[in-house]
Amino acid sequence: MKTLVVALSLSLASTVTLAATDQTAPPVTQYEYGVHLDIARVVQMTDLTTFCGVGPAQMTYEDSQMQTKTIEYLVWGTGCKNDY
């Protein structure tokens, strides 16, 4: 019984930690044509090989002031196959 209580407590603590981590993620901004992007370093990008056709992609980057930002835009996926 004590093992169950300890396991549930640890599970709850890890869930709270994950929820707190999600809240600190930068908000996603929708790209609009003509917007100037101040990109100093790309942190992460969507893998374009996972889909074919036009779809949403995200790029997380740091600007020149070292602030992390995420932008979402439409892109043509490179996962298309030409099987003849």
N, CA, C and O atoms as a GROMACS GRO file, in nm:
protein
  336
    1MET      N    1   0.082  -0.119   0.000
    1MET     CA    2   0.000   0.000   0.000
    1MET      C    3   0.087   0.126   0.000
    1MET      O    4   0.059   0.221  -0.072
    2LYS      N    5   0.194   0.125   0.082
    2LYS     CA    6   0.283   0.241   0.086
    2LYS      C    7   0.352   0.260  -0.049
    2LYS      O    8   0.374   0.372  -0.092
    3THR      N    9   0.385   0.149  -0.116
    3THR     CA   10   0.449   0.157  -0.247
    3THR      C   11   0.356   0.224  -0.347
    3THR      O   12   0.401   0.304  -0.429
    4LEU      N   13   0.229   0.193  -0.341
    4LEU     CA   14   0.132   0.254  -0.430
    4LEU      C   15   0.120   0.404  -0.406
    4LEU      O   16   0.112   0.481  -0.501
    5VAL      N   17   0.119   0.444  -0.280
    5VAL     CA   18   0.110   0.586  -0.246
    5VAL      C   19   0.234   0.660  -0.295
    5VAL      O   20   0.223   0.771  -0.349
    6VAL      N   21   0.350   0.601  -0.277
    6VAL     CA   22   0.474   0.664  -0.323
    6VAL      C   23   0.475   0.674  -0.475
    6VAL      O   24   0.514   0.778  -0.530
    7ALA      N   25   0.432   0.569  -0.544
    7ALA     CA   26   0.429   0.569  -0.690
    7ALA      C   27   0.334   0.676  -0.743
    7ALA      O   28   0.366   0.746  -0.838
    8LEU      N   29   0.218   0.687  -0.682
    8LEU     CA   30   0.122   0.789  -0.723
    8LEU      C   31   0.175   0.930  -0.696
    8LEU      O   32   0.154   1.021  -0.777
    9SER      N   33   0.243   0.948  -0.585
    9SER     CA   34   0.300   1.079  -0.553
    9SER      C   35   0.407   1.118  -0.654
    9SER      O   36   0.411   1.233  -0.699
   10LEU      N   37   0.493   1.023  -0.690
   10LEU     CA   38   0.597   1.052  -0.790
   10LEU      C   39   0.536   1.081  -0.926
   10LEU      O   40   0.583   1.169  -0.998
   11SER      N   41   0.431   1.008  -0.961
   11SER     CA   42   0.364   1.030  -1.088
   11SER      C   43   0.303   1.170  -1.093
   11SER      O   44   0.314   1.239  -1.194
   12LEU      N   45   0.239   1.210  -0.986
   12LEU     CA   46   0.178   1.343  -0.978
   12LEU      C   47   0.285   1.452  -0.985
   12LEU      O   48   0.265   1.553  -1.051
   13ALA      N   49   0.396   1.431  -0.919
   13ALA     CA   50   0.504   1.530  -0.920
   13ALA      C   51   0.562   1.546  -1.060
   13ALA      O   52   0.592   1.658  -1.102
   14SER      N   53   0.578   1.436  -1.133
   14SER     CA   54   0.633   1.447  -1.269
   14SER      C   55   0.532   1.513  -1.362
   14SER      O   56   0.572   1.585  -1.454
   15THR      N   57   0.402   1.490  -1.341
   15THR     CA   58   0.300   1.554  -1.422
   15THR      C   59   0.300   1.704  -1.400
   15THR      O   60   0.287   1.781  -1.496
   16VAL      N   61   0.314   1.748  -1.278
   16VAL     CA   62   0.319   1.891  -1.246
   16VAL      C   63   0.443   1.953  -1.309
   16VAL      O   64   0.437   2.065  -1.360
   17THR      N   65   0.555   1.883  -1.306
   17THR     CA   66   0.678   1.933  -1.367
   17THR      C   67   0.661   1.949  -1.517
   17THR      O   68   0.704   2.050  -1.573
   18LEU      N   69   0.600   1.852  -1.583
   18LEU     CA   70   0.578   1.861  -1.727
   18LEU      C   71   0.484   1.976  -1.761
   18LEU      O   72   0.505   2.045  -1.860
   19ALA      N   73   0.381   1.996  -1.681
   19ALA     CA   74   0.288   2.106  -1.706
   19ALA      C   75   0.358   2.240  -1.691
   19ALA      O   76   0.332   2.332  -1.769
   20ALA      N   77   0.446   2.253  -1.595
   20ALA     CA   78   0.519   2.378  -1.576
   20ALA      C   79   0.615   2.401  -1.692
   20ALA      O   80   0.634   2.516  -1.733
   21THR      N   81   0.674   2.296  -1.747
   21THR     CA   82   0.765   2.309  -1.860
   21THR      C   83   0.690   2.357  -1.984
   21THR      O   84   0.742   2.441  -2.057
   22ASP      N   85   0.570   2.307  -2.008
   22ASP     CA   86   0.492   2.346  -2.124
   22ASP      C   87   0.454   2.493  -2.120
   22ASP      O   88   0.442   2.557  -2.224
   23GLN      N   89   0.435   2.548  -2.002
   23GLN     CA   90   0.394   2.687  -1.989
   23GLN      C   91   0.508   2.783  -2.022
   23GLN      O   92   0.483   2.898  -2.057
   24THR      N   93   0.632   2.738  -2.011
   24THR     CA   94   0.745   2.825  -2.038
   24THR      C   95   0.784   2.824  -2.185
   24THR      O   96   0.873   2.899  -2.225
   25ALA      N   97   0.720   2.742  -2.266
   25ALA     CA   98   0.750   2.739  -2.409
   25ALA      C   99   0.705   2.871  -2.472
   25ALA      O  100   0.601   2.927  -2.436
   26PRO      N  101   0.785   2.919  -2.568
   26PRO     CA  102   0.746   3.046  -2.630
   26PRO      C  103   0.618   3.032  -2.711
   26PRO      O  104   0.593   2.925  -2.766
   27PRO      N  105   0.539   3.137  -2.718
   27PRO     CA  106   0.416   3.129  -2.797
   27PRO      C  107   0.451   3.118  -2.946
   27PRO      O  108   0.553   3.169  -2.990
   28VAL      N  109   0.366   3.051  -3.020
   28VAL     CA  110   0.388   3.032  -3.162
   28VAL      C  111   0.326   3.149  -3.238
   28VAL      O  112   0.208   3.179  -3.221
   29THR      N  113   0.407   3.213  -3.321
   29THR     CA  114   0.363   3.326  -3.402
   29THR      C  115   0.339   3.277  -3.544
   29THR      O  116   0.420   3.202  -3.598
   30GLN      N  117   0.229   3.318  -3.604
   30GLN     CA  118   0.200   3.283  -3.743
   30GLN      C  119   0.277   3.377  -3.835
   30GLN      O  120   0.271   3.499  -3.819
   31TYR      N  121   0.349   3.320  -3.930
   31TYR     CA  122   0.424   3.402  -4.025
   31TYR      C  123   0.330   3.472  -4.122
   31TYR      O  124   0.234   3.412  -4.170
   32GLU      N  125   0.358   3.597  -4.149
   32GLU     CA  126   0.285   3.674  -4.249
   32GLU      C  127   0.388   3.729  -4.347
   32GLU      O  128   0.497   3.770  -4.307
   33TYR      N  129   0.353   3.730  -4.474
   33TYR     CA  130   0.444   3.776  -4.578
   33TYR      C  131   0.493   3.918  -4.547
   33TYR      O  132   0.415   4.007  -4.514
   34GLY      N  133   0.624   3.936  -4.557
   34GLY     CA  134   0.684   4.067  -4.536
   34GLY      C  135   0.733   4.092  -4.395
   34GLY      O  136   0.795   4.195  -4.369
   35VAL      N  137   0.708   4.000  -4.301
   35VAL     CA  138   0.753   4.018  -4.163
   35VAL      C  139   0.905   3.998  -4.158
   35VAL      O  140   0.957   3.899  -4.209
   36HIS      N  141   0.975   4.092  -4.096
   36HIS     CA  142   1.120   4.081  -4.079
   36HIS      C  143   1.149   3.985  -3.964
   36HIS      O  144   1.098   4.002  -3.853
   37LEU      N  145   1.231   3.886  -3.991
   37LEU     CA  146   1.269   3.789  -3.888
   37LEU      C  147   1.413   3.815  -3.845
   37LEU      O  148   1.503   3.821  -3.929
   38ASP      N  149   1.433   3.830  -3.717
   38ASP     CA  150   1.565   3.852  -3.659
   38ASP      C  151   1.614   3.718  -3.607
   38ASP      O  152   1.593   3.684  -3.490
   39ILE      N  153   1.680   3.640  -3.692
   39ILE     CA  154   1.724   3.504  -3.658
   39ILE      C  155   1.875   3.502  -3.640
   39ILE      O  156   1.949   3.522  -3.736
   40ALA      N  157   1.920   3.478  -3.518
   40ALA     CA  158   2.063   3.465  -3.491
   40ALA      C  159   2.105   3.318  -3.494
   40ALA      O  160   2.215   3.286  -3.539
   41ARG      N  161   2.017   3.230  -3.445
   41ARG     CA  162   2.050   3.087  -3.441
   41ARG      C  163   1.922   3.006  -3.444
   41ARG      O  164   1.828   3.033  -3.369
   42VAL      N  165   1.918   2.907  -3.533
   42VAL     CA  166   1.803   2.817  -3.541
   42VAL      C  167   1.822   2.707  -3.437
   42VAL      O  168   1.926   2.643  -3.431
   43VAL      N  169   1.720   2.687  -3.355
   43VAL     CA  170   1.725   2.586  -3.249
   43VAL      C  171   1.664   2.455  -3.297
   43VAL      O  172   1.721   2.348  -3.274
   44GLN      N  173   1.548   2.462  -3.363
   44GLN     CA  174   1.477   2.342  -3.406
   44GLN      C  175   1.385   2.376  -3.522
   44GLN      O  176   1.329   2.486  -3.530
   45MET      N  177   1.371   2.278  -3.615
   45MET     CA  178   1.280   2.295  -3.728
   45MET      C  179   1.200   2.167  -3.746
   45MET      O  180   1.244   2.059  -3.708
   46THR      N  181   1.081   2.181  -3.806
   46THR     CA  182   0.998   2.065  -3.837
   46THR      C  183   1.068   1.981  -3.942
   46THR      O  184   1.127   2.034  -4.036
   47ASP      N  185   1.060   1.850  -3.928
   47ASP     CA  186   1.115   1.756  -4.026
   47ASP      C  187   1.022   1.752  -4.146
   47ASP      O  188   0.910   1.702  -4.135
   48LEU      N  189   1.065   1.804  -4.260
   48LEU     CA  190   0.981   1.814  -4.378
   48LEU      C  191   0.966   1.682  -4.452
   48LEU      O  192   0.882   1.671  -4.542
   49THR      N  193   1.045   1.582  -4.417
   49THR     CA  194   1.036   1.453  -4.485
   49THR      C  195   0.923   1.367  -4.434
   49THR      O  196   0.900   1.258  -4.485
   50THR      N  197   0.851   1.415  -4.334
   50THR     CA  198   0.744   1.334  -4.274
   50THR      C  199   0.609   1.355  -4.342
   50THR      O  200   0.512   1.286  -4.308
   51PHE      N  201   0.600   1.449  -4.438
   51PHE     CA  202   0.472   1.470  -4.506
   51PHE      C  203   0.495   1.515  -4.649
   51PHE      O  204   0.603   1.562  -4.684
   52CYS      N  205   0.391   1.498  -4.731
   52CYS     CA  206   0.395   1.536  -4.872
   52CYS      C  207   0.286   1.640  -4.898
   52CYS      O  208   0.174   1.624  -4.851
   53GLY      N  209   0.318   1.743  -4.971
   53GLY     CA  210   0.222   1.848  -4.999
   53GLY      C  211   0.243   1.966  -4.906
   53GLY      O  212   0.339   1.970  -4.830
   54VAL      N  213   0.152   2.060  -4.913
   54VAL     CA  214   0.161   2.181  -4.831
   54VAL      C  215   0.111   2.151  -4.691
   54VAL      O  216   0.004   2.091  -4.673
   55GLY      N  217   0.187   2.192  -4.591
   55GLY     CA  218   0.147   2.172  -4.453
   55GLY      C  219   0.218   2.268  -4.361
   55GLY      O  220   0.311   2.338  -4.403
   56PRO      N  221   0.176   2.275  -4.237
   56PRO     CA  222   0.238   2.367  -4.142
   56PRO      C  223   0.372   2.314  -4.092
   56PRO      O  224   0.390   2.194  -4.071
   57ALA      N  225   0.464   2.406  -4.076
   57ALA     CA  226   0.595   2.373  -4.019
   57ALA      C  227   0.628   2.480  -3.916
   57ALA      O  228   0.576   2.592  -3.921
   58GLN      N  229   0.713   2.444  -3.822
   58GLN     CA  230   0.753   2.539  -3.718
   58GLN      C  231   0.905   2.549  -3.712
   58GLN      O  232   0.977   2.452  -3.737
   59MET      N  233   0.951   2.667  -3.680
   59MET     CA  234   1.093   2.689  -3.657
   59MET      C  235   1.108   2.762  -3.525
   59MET      O  236   1.045   2.866  -3.503
   60THR      N  237   1.191   2.709  -3.437
   60THR     CA  238   1.223   2.773  -3.311
   60THR      C  239   1.363   2.831  -3.327
   60THR      O  240   1.455   2.762  -3.371
   61TYR      N  241   1.379   2.957  -3.291
   61TYR     CA  242   1.507   3.024  -3.311
   61TYR      C  243   1.534   3.122  -3.198
   61TYR      O  244   1.446   3.157  -3.121
   62GLU      N  245   1.658   3.166  -3.191
   62GLU     CA  246   1.698   3.272  -3.099
   62GLU      C  247   1.724   3.396  -3.182
   62GLU      O  248   1.789   3.389  -3.286
   63ASP      N  249   1.674   3.511  -3.135
   63ASP     CA  250   1.699   3.635  -3.206
   63ASP      C  251   1.831   3.697  -3.157
   63ASP      O  252   1.901   3.638  -3.075
   64SER      N  253   1.864   3.816  -3.208
   64SER     CA  254   1.991   3.880  -3.173
   64SER      C  255   1.999   3.920  -3.026
   64SER      O  256   2.108   3.948  -2.976
   65GLN      N  257   1.886   3.921  -2.956
   65GLN     CA  258   1.884   3.950  -2.812
   65GLN      C  259   1.878   3.823  -2.730
   65GLN      O  260   1.853   3.828  -2.609
   66MET      N  261   1.900   3.708  -2.795
   66MET     CA  262   1.902   3.575  -2.732
   66MET      C  263   1.768   3.534  -2.672
   66MET      O  264   1.763   3.457  -2.577
   67GLN      N  265   1.658   3.585  -2.728
   67GLN     CA  266   1.524   3.544  -2.686
   67GLN      C  267   1.478   3.433  -2.779
   67GLN      O  268   1.495   3.442  -2.901
   68THR      N  269   1.421   3.328  -2.723
   68THR     CA  270   1.373   3.216  -2.802
   68THR      C  271   1.232   3.246  -2.853
   68THR      O  272   1.145   3.287  -2.777
   69LYS      N  273   1.213   3.224  -2.984
   69LYS     CA  274   1.084   3.248  -3.047
   69LYS      C  275   1.052   3.131  -3.138
   69LYS      O  276   1.142   3.062  -3.186
   70THR      N  277   0.922   3.109  -3.162
   70THR     CA  278   0.877   3.004  -3.253
   70THR      C  279   0.782   3.066  -3.353
   70THR      O  280   0.692   3.142  -3.318
   71ILE      N  281   0.804   3.033  -3.480
   71ILE     CA  282   0.719   3.083  -3.586
   71ILE      C  283   0.664   2.964  -3.665
   71ILE      O  284   0.735   2.866  -3.687
   72GLU      N  285   0.538   2.974  -3.706
   72GLU     CA  286   0.475   2.869  -3.784
   72GLU      C  287   0.444   2.924  -3.923
   72GLU      O  288   0.400   3.038  -3.937
   73TYR      N  289   0.469   2.842  -4.024
   73TYR     CA  290   0.450   2.885  -4.162
   73TYR      C  291   0.410   2.765  -4.246
   73TYR      O  292   0.420   2.651  -4.200
   74LEU      N  293   0.364   2.789  -4.368
   74LEU     CA  294   0.327   2.681  -4.459
   74LEU      C  295   0.445   2.649  -4.549
   74LEU      O  296   0.516   2.739  -4.594
   75VAL      N  297   0.465   2.522  -4.575
   75VAL     CA  298   0.578   2.478  -4.656
   75VAL      C  299   0.539   2.350  -4.730
   75VAL      O  300   0.451   2.277  -4.686
   76TRP      N  301   0.605   2.324  -4.841
   76TRP     CA  302   0.582   2.200  -4.916
   76TRP      C  303   0.671   2.092  -4.856
   76TRP      O  304   0.793   2.105  -4.854
   77GLY      N  305   0.609   1.985  -4.807
   77GLY     CA  306   0.685   1.874  -4.748
   77GLY      C  307   0.766   1.801  -4.854
   77GLY      O  308   0.726   1.794  -4.970
   78THR      N  309   0.879   1.747  -4.815
   78THR     CA  310   0.968   1.678  -4.908
   78THR      C  311   0.954   1.527  -4.900
   78THR      O  312   1.039   1.454  -4.952
   79GLY      N  313   0.849   1.479  -4.836
   79GLY     CA  314   0.830   1.336  -4.819
   79GLY      C  315   0.755   1.270  -4.935
   79GLY      O  316   0.711   1.156  -4.922
   80CYS      N  317   0.740   1.339  -5.046
   80CYS     CA  318   0.669   1.284  -5.162
   80CYS      C  319   0.757   1.180  -5.233
   80CYS      O  320   0.879   1.196  -5.241
   81LYS      N  321   0.694   1.075  -5.283
   81LYS     CA  322   0.767   0.970  -5.356
   81LYS      C  323   0.710   0.959  -5.496
   81LYS      O  324   0.589   0.965  -5.516
   82ASN      N  325   0.797   0.943  -5.591
   82ASN     CA  326   0.757   0.924  -5.731
   82ASN      C  327   0.773   0.777  -5.767
   82ASN      O  328   0.873   0.740  -5.828
   83ASP      N  329   0.679   0.695  -5.729
   83ASP     CA  330   0.683   0.552  -5.761
   83ASP      C  331   0.609   0.529  -5.891
   83ASP      O  332   0.487   0.547  -5.898
   84TYR      N  333   0.681   0.490  -5.993
   84TYR     CA  334   0.619   0.464  -6.124
   84TYR      C  335   0.617   0.317  -6.153
   84TYR      O  336   0.568   0.276  -6.258
   0.00000   0.00000   0.00000
